[in-house]
GROMACS .gro file of C-alpha atoms in nm:
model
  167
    1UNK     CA    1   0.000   0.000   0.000
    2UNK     CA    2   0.283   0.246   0.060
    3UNK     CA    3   0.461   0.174  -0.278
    4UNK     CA    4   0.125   0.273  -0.400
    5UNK     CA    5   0.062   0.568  -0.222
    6UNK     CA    6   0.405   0.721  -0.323
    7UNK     CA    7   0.356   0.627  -0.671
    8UNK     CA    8  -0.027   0.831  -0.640
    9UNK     CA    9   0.200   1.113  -0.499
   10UNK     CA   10   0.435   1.082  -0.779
   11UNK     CA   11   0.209   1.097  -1.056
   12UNK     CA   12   0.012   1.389  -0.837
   13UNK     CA   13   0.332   1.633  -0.832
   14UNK     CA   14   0.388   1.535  -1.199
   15UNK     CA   15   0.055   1.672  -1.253
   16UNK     CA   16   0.106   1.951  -1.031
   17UNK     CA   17   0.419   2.122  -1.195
   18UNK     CA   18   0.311   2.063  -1.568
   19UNK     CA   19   0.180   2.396  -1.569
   20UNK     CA   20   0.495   2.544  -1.472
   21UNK     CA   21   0.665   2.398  -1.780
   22UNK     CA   22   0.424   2.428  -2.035
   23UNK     CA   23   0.262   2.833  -1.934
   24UNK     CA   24   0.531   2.995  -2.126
   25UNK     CA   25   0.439   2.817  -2.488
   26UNK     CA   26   0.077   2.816  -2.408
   27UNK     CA   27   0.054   3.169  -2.288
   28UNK     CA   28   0.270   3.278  -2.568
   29UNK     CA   29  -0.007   3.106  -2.824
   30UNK     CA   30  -0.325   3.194  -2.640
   31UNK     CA   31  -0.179   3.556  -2.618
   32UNK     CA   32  -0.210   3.541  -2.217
   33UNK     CA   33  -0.073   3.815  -2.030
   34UNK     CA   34   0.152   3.806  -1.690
   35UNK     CA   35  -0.208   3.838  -1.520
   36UNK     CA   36  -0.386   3.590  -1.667
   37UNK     CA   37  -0.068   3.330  -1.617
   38UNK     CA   38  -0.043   3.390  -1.239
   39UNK     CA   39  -0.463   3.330  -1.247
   40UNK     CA   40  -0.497   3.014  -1.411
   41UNK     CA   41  -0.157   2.855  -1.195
   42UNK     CA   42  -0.291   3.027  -0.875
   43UNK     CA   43  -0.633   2.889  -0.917
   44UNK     CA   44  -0.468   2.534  -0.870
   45UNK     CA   45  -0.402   2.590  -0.514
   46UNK     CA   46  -0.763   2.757  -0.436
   47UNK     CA   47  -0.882   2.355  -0.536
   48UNK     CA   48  -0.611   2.217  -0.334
   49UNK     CA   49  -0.645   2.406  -0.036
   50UNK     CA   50  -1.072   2.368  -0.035
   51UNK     CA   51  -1.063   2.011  -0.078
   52UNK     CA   52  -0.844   1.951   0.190
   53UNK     CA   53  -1.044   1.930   0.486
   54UNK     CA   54  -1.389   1.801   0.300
   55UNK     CA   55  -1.143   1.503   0.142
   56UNK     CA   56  -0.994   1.441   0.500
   57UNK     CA   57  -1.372   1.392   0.619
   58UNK     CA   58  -1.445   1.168   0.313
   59UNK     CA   59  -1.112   0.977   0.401
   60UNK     CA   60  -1.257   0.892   0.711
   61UNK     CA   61  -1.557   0.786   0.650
   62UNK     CA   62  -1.537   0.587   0.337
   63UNK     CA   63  -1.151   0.512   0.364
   64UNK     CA   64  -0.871   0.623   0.170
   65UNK     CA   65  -0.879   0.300  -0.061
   66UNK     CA   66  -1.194   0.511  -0.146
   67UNK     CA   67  -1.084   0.821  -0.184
   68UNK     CA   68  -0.737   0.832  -0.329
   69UNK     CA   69  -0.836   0.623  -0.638
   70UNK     CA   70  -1.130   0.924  -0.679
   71UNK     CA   71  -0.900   1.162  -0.639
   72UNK     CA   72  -0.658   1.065  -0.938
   73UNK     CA   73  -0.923   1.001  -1.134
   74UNK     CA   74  -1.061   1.332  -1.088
   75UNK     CA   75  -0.707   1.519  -1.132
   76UNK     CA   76  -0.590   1.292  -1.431
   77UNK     CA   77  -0.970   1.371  -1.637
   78UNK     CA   78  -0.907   1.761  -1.590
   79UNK     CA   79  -0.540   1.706  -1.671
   80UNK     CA   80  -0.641   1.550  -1.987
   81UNK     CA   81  -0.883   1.817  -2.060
   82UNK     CA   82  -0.683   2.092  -2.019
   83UNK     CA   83  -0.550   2.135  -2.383
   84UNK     CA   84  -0.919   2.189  -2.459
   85UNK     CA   85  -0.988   2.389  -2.151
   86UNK     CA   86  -0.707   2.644  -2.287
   87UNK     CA   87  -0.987   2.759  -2.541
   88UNK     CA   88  -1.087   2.999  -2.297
   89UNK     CA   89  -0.929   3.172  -1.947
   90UNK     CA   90  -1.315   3.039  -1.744
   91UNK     CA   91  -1.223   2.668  -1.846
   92UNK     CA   92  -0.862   2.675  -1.840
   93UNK     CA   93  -0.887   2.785  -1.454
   94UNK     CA   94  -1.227   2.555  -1.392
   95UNK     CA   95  -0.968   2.265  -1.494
   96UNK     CA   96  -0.713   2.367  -1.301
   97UNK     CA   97  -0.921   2.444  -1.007
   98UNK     CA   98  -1.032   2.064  -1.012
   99UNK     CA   99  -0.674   1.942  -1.064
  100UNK     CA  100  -0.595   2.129  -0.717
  101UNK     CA  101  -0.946   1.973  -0.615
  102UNK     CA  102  -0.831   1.597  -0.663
  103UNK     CA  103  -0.501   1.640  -0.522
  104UNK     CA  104  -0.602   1.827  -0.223
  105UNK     CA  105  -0.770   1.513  -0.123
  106UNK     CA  106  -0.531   1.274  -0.202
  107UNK     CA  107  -0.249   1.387   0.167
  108UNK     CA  108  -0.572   1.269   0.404
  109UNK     CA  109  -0.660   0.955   0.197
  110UNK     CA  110  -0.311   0.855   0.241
  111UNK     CA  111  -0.288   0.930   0.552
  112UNK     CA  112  -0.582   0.728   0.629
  113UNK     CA  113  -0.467   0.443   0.457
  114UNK     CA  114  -0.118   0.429   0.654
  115UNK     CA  115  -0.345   0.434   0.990
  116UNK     CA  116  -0.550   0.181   0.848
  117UNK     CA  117  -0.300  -0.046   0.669
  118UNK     CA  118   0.049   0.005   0.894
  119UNK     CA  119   0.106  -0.101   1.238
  120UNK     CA  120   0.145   0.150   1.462
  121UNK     CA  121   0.529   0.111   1.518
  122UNK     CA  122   0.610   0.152   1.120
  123UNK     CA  123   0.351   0.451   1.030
  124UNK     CA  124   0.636   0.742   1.061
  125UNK     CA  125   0.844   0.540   0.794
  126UNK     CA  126   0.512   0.450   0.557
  127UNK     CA  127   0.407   0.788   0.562
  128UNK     CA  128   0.791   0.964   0.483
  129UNK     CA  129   0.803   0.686   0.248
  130UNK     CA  130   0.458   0.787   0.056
  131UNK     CA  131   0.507   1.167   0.110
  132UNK     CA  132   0.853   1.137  -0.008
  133UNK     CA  133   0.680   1.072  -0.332
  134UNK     CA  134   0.560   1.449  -0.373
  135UNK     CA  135   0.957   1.541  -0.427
  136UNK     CA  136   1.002   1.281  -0.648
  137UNK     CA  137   0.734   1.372  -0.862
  138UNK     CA  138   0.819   1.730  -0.862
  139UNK     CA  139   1.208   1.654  -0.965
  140UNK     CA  140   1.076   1.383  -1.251
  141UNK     CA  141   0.792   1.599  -1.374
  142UNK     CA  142   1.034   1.913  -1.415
  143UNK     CA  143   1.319   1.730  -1.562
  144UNK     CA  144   1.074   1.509  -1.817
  145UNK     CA  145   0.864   1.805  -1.902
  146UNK     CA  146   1.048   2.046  -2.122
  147UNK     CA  147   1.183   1.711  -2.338
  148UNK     CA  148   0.781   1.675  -2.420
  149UNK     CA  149   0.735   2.007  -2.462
  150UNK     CA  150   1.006   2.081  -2.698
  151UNK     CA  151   0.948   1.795  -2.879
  152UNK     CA  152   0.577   1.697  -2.893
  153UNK     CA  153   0.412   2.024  -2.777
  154UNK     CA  154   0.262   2.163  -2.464
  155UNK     CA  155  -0.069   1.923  -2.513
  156UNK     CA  156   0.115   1.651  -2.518
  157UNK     CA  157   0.232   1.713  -2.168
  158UNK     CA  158  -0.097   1.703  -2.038
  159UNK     CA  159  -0.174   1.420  -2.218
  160UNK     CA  160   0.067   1.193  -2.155
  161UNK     CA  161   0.101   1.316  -1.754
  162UNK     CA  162  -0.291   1.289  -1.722
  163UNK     CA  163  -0.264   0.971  -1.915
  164UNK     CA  164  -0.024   0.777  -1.674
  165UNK     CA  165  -0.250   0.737  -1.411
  166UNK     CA  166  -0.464   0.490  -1.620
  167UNK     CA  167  -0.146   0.302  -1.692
   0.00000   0.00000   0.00000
C-alpha cells in the first residue's frame, strides 16, 4: 500500500508542476498576459487548499482505498482536458481548479490508509516513504517536461502526464 501511495504522490506532483513547464508556450499562443498566467496557476491551489479538509472527512468515513483512487481520477480527467480547456481563461482555470481539487484530497486519503494499513510502530516510515513521493514527482515531472514540450508540444504534456494514471 505504501509503494502505492508514493507512486499516487508521484504521478500527483507530476501533474502539479506541468503547468509550470508548459505556461510559457501556451501563454505565448493563447496571447495570455503576466495576469492571466499567475490566475490560471494560482487557481490550482484555491482547489487544493478547499478540498483539503472536506477530502480528510471523506477519508474517514469511506476510507482512503476510497478516496485516493477518486481523487486521481478526478485530477488525471481535468489534466487530460486541459489542452481543450485552454480555449478559454473560465475553463482553463475551472480545470485547473479541479486538478488542485483531486489532489487536495489525495495527503488525508493517504494518511488514512497508513493508519489503516500500517502497524502503529512503522507509520512514521510509511508515511515519509509515501510523502517522499511528492519530491520525487516534482524533480521527474520538471526534468521530463520540457523534453515533451520541446518535442511533442505543450498538449502533449498534459496528455501523456494525465494519461499515466490509467497506466
Amino acid at each position: 500500500m505504501v509503494l502505492a501511495a508514493t507512486m499516487a504522490f508521484v504521478l500527483s506532483n507530476m501533474g502539479k508542476v506541468d503547468m509550470s513547464v508548459a505556461m510559457v508556450p501556451l501563454a505565448e499562443e493563447a496571447g495570455w498576459g503576466p495576469s492571466t498566467q499567475g490566475l490560471v496557476q494560482g487557481i490550482f491551489y484555491v482547489g487544493y487548499c478547499l478540498a483539503c479538509i472536506p477530502g480528510g472527512y471523506l477519508a474517514s468515513l469511506t476510507g482512503g482505498r476510497t478516496v485516493l483512487p477518486l481523487a486521481l481520477g478526478l485530477w488525471s480527467a481535468a489534466t487530460v482536458a486541459v489542452p481543450l480547456a485552454a480555449a478559454t481563461v473560465p475553463t482553463m482555470a475551472l480545470s485547473r481548479f479541479t486538478i488542485g481539487a483531486g489532489q487536495g484530497t489525495g495527503p488525508s486519503a493517504v494518511v488514512d490508509i497508513v493508519g489503516r494499513t500500517t502497524p502503529p510502530e512503522k507509520r512514521s516510515n510509511a508515511t515519509s516513504s509515501a510523502f517522499g513521493g511528492l519530491h520525487l514527482g516534482t524533480v521527474v515531472g520538471l526534468l521530463v517536461a520540457p523534453a515533451i514540450v520541446d518535442s511533442l508540444g505543450w498538449r502533449a504534456l498534459f496528455y501523456i502526464y494525465g494519461g499515466l494514471v490509467s497506466a
